[in-house]
Coordinates of C-alpha atoms in Angstrom, one line a residue:
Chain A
X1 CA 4.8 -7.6 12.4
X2 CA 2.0 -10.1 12.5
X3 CA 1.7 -11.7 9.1
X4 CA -0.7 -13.2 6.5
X5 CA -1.3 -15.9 4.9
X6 CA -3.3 -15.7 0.9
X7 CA -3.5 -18.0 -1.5
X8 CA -0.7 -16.7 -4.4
X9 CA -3.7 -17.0 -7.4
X10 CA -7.3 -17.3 -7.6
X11 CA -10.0 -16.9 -10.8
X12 CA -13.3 -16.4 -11.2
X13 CA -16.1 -16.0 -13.4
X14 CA -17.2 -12.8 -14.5
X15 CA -20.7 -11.7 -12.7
X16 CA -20.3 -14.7 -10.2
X17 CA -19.5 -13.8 -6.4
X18 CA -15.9 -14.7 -5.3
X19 CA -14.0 -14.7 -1.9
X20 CA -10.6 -14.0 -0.8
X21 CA -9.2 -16.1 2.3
X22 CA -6.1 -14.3 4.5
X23 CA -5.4 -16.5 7.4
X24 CA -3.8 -14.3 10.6
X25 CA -3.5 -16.6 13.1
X26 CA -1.0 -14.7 15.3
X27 CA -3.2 -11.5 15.2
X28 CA -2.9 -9.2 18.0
X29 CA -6.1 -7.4 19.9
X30 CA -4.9 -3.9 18.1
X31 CA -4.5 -5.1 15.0
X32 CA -7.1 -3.8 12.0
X33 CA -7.7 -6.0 9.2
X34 CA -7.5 -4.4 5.7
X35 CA -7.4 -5.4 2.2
X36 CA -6.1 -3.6 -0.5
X37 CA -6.4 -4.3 -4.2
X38 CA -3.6 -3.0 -7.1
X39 CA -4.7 -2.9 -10.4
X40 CA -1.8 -3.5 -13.3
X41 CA 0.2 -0.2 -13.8
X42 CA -1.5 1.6 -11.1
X43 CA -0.3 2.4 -7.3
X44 CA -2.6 -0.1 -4.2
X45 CA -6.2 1.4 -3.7
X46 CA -8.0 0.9 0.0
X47 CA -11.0 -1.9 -0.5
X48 CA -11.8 -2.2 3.1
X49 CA -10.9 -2.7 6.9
X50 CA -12.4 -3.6 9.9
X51 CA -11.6 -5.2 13.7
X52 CA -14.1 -7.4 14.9
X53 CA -17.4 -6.8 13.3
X54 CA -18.1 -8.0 9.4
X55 CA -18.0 -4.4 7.6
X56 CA -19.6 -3.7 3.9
X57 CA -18.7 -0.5 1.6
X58 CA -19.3 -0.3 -2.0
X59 CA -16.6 -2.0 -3.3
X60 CA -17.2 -5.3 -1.0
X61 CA -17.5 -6.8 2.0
X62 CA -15.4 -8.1 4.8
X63 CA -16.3 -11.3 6.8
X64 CA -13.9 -12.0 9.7
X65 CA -14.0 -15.0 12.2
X66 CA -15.0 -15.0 15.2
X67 CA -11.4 -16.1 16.7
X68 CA -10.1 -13.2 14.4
X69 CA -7.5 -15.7 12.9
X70 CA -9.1 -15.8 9.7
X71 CA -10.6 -13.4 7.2
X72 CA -12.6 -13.2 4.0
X73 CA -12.8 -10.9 1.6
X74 CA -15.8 -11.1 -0.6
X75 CA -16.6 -9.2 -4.2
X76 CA -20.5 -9.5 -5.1
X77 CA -20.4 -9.8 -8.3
X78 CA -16.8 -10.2 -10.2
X79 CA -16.5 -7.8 -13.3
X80 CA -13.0 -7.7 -15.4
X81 CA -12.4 -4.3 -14.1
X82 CA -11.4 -6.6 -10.7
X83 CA -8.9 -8.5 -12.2
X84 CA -5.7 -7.3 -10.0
X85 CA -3.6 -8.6 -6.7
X86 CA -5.6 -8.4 -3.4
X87 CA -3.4 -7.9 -0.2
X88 CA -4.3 -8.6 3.4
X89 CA -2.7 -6.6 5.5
X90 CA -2.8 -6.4 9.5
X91 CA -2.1 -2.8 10.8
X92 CA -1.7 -2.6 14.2
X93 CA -4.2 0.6 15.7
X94 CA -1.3 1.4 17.4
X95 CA 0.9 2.9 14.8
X96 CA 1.6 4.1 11.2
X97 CA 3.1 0.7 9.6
X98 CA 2.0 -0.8 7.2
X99 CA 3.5 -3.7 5.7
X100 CA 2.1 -5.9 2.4
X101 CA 2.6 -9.4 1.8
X102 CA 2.7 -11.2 -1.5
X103 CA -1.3 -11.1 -1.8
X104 CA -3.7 -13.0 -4.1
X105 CA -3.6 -12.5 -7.8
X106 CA -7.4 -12.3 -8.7
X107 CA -7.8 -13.9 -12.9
X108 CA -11.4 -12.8 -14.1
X109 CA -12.5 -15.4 -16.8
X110 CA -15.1 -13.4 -18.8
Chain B
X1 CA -9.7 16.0 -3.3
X2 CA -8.6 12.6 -2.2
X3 CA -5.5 12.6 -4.4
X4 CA -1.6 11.6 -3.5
X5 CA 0.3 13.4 -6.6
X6 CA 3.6 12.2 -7.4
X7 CA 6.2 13.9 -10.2
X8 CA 7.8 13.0 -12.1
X9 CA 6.2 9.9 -13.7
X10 CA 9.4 8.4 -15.2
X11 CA 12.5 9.3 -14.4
X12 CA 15.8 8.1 -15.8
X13 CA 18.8 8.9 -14.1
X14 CA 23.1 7.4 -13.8
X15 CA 24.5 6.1 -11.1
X16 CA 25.9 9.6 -10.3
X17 CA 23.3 12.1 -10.5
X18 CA 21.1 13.6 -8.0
X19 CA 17.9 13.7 -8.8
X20 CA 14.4 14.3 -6.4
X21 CA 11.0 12.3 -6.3
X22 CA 7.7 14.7 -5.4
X23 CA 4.8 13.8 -3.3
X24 CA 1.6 16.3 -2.6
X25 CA -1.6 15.5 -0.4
X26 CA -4.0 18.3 0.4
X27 CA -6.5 15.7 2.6
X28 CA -5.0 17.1 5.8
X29 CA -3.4 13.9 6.3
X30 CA -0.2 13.9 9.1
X31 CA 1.3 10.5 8.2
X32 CA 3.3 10.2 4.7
X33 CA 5.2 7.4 3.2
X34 CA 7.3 5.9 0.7
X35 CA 7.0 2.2 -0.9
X36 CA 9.4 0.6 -3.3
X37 CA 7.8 -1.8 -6.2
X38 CA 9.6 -4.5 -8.0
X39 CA 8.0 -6.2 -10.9
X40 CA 5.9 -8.6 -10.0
X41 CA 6.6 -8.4 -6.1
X42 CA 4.6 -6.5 -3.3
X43 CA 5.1 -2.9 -2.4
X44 CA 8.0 -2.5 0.4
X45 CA 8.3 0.4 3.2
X46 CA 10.7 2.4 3.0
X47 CA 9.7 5.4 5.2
X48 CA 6.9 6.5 7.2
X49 CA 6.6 10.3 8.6
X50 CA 4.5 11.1 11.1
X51 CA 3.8 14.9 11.8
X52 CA 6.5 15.9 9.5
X53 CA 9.0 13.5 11.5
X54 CA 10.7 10.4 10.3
X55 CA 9.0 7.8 12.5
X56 CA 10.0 4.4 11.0
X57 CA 12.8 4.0 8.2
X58 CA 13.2 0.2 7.3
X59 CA 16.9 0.4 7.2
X60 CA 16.9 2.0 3.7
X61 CA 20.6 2.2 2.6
X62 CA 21.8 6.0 2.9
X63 CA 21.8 6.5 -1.1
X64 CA 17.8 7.7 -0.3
X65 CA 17.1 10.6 1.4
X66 CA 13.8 11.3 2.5
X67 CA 12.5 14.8 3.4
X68 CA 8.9 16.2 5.1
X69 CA 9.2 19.9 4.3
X70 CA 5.8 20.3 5.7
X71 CA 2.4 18.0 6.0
X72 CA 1.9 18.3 2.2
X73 CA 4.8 17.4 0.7
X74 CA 6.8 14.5 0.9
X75 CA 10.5 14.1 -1.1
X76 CA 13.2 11.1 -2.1
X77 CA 16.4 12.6 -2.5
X78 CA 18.5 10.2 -4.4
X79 CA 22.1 9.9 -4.6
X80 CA 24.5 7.1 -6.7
X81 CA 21.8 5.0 -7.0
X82 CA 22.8 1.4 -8.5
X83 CA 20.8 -0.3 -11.1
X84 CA 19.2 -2.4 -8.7
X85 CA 17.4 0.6 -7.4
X86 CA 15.3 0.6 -10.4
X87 CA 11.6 0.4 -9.5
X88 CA 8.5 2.3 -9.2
X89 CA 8.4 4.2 -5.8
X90 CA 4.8 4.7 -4.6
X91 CA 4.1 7.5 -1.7
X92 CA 0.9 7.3 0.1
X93 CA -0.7 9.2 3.2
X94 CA -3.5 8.3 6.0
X95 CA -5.0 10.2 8.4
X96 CA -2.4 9.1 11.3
X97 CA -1.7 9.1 14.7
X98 CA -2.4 6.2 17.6
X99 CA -6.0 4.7 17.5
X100 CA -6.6 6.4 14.1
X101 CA -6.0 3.4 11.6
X102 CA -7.4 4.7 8.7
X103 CA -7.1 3.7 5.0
X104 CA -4.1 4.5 2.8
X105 CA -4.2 6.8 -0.3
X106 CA -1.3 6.1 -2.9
X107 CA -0.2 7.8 -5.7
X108 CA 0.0 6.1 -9.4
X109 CA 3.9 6.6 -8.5
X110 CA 7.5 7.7 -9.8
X111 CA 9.4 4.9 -12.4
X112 CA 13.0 5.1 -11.9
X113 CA 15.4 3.9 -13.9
X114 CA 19.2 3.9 -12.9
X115 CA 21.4 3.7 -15.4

């Protein structure tokens, strides 16, 4: 399984943008990019995915490198509600696995 | 309705009983699985099922049993479980199938404790 690399902890200021690095540096052409974000006591919720091309949704958006090795996720504007830990995860388009790594544990400072 | 359901909850069992943990999707989804949670630590595969068959089991010991009756339901038969087994289980479900790599949906999962 290709894997990730986060930082294990990051804060931010409420109301203030903040972005999530996940280097993938041995990504394969049919792998996905997503991100997933668990909030405490609650099971992971989707944030986003994409392949090649940046993607934006509601929640955030995705920026990806050009090389694909390197990914960021971005949140516009911070609010305590997205305090939580922030996986990257590579799923290959190939199949149904899906395996998390030890993700980013996001601190809101209000 | 976009929800994974999971029952029970909590569940407290000894290392001898038999007990079952219940998953329900209604999104039409065809691939189902089961995550184990430690505190503190990321969620781990256990199983995935893929059109009601067991596509990928990540050598889970042979004390969980999982069962697809059909593409709705998902169930963890457990069997002398040992307190280290104690964790929240977390099922989830995606659209599935090659070249379709949608987004999970988990439930708010099952607590076990084994006494």
């Amino acid at each position: 399984d290709a894997k990730t690399t986060q930082p294990n902890s990051m804060e931010s200021n409420e109301e203030e943008p903040v972005h999530l690095p996940c280097n993938h540096s041995t990504i394969s052409g049919t792998d996905y990019i997503h991100w997933y974000r668990q909030l405490p006591s609650q099971g992971p919720e989707y944030v986003i995915h994409g392949l090649t091309s940046n993607v934006n949704n509601r929640m955030a958006s995705l920026a990806i490198a050009e090389d694909r090795k390197s990914s960021t996720l971005i949140l516009h504007r911070a609010t305590l509600r997205d305090a939580a830990v922030y996986y990257c995860i590579l799923r290959d388009g190939r199949d149904d696995k899906i395996i998390f790594g030890k993700g980013t544990r996001l601190h809101i400072l209000p | 309705d976009t929800e994974v359901t999971q029952t029970p909850k909590h569940l407290v069992m000894g290392m001898t009983n038999k007990k079952s943990l219940k998953c329900e999707q209604h999104m039409g989804h065809r691939a189902m699985y089961w995550y184990k949670q430690k505190a503190k630590k990321p969620p781990e595969l256990m199983f995935v099922y893929s059109y009601e068959k067991l596509s990928i089991n990540e050598s889970v010991p042979s004390r969980f049993s999982p069962e697809c009756p059909n593409s709705s339901l998902l169930n963890l038969h457990l069997h002398a479980l040992q307190p280290e087994d104690s964790a929240l289980y977390l099922c989830a479900s995606s659209l599935g199938g090659p070249r379709r790599p949608g987004e999970l949906f988990f439930g708010e999962g099952s607590r076990l404790t084994v006494l």
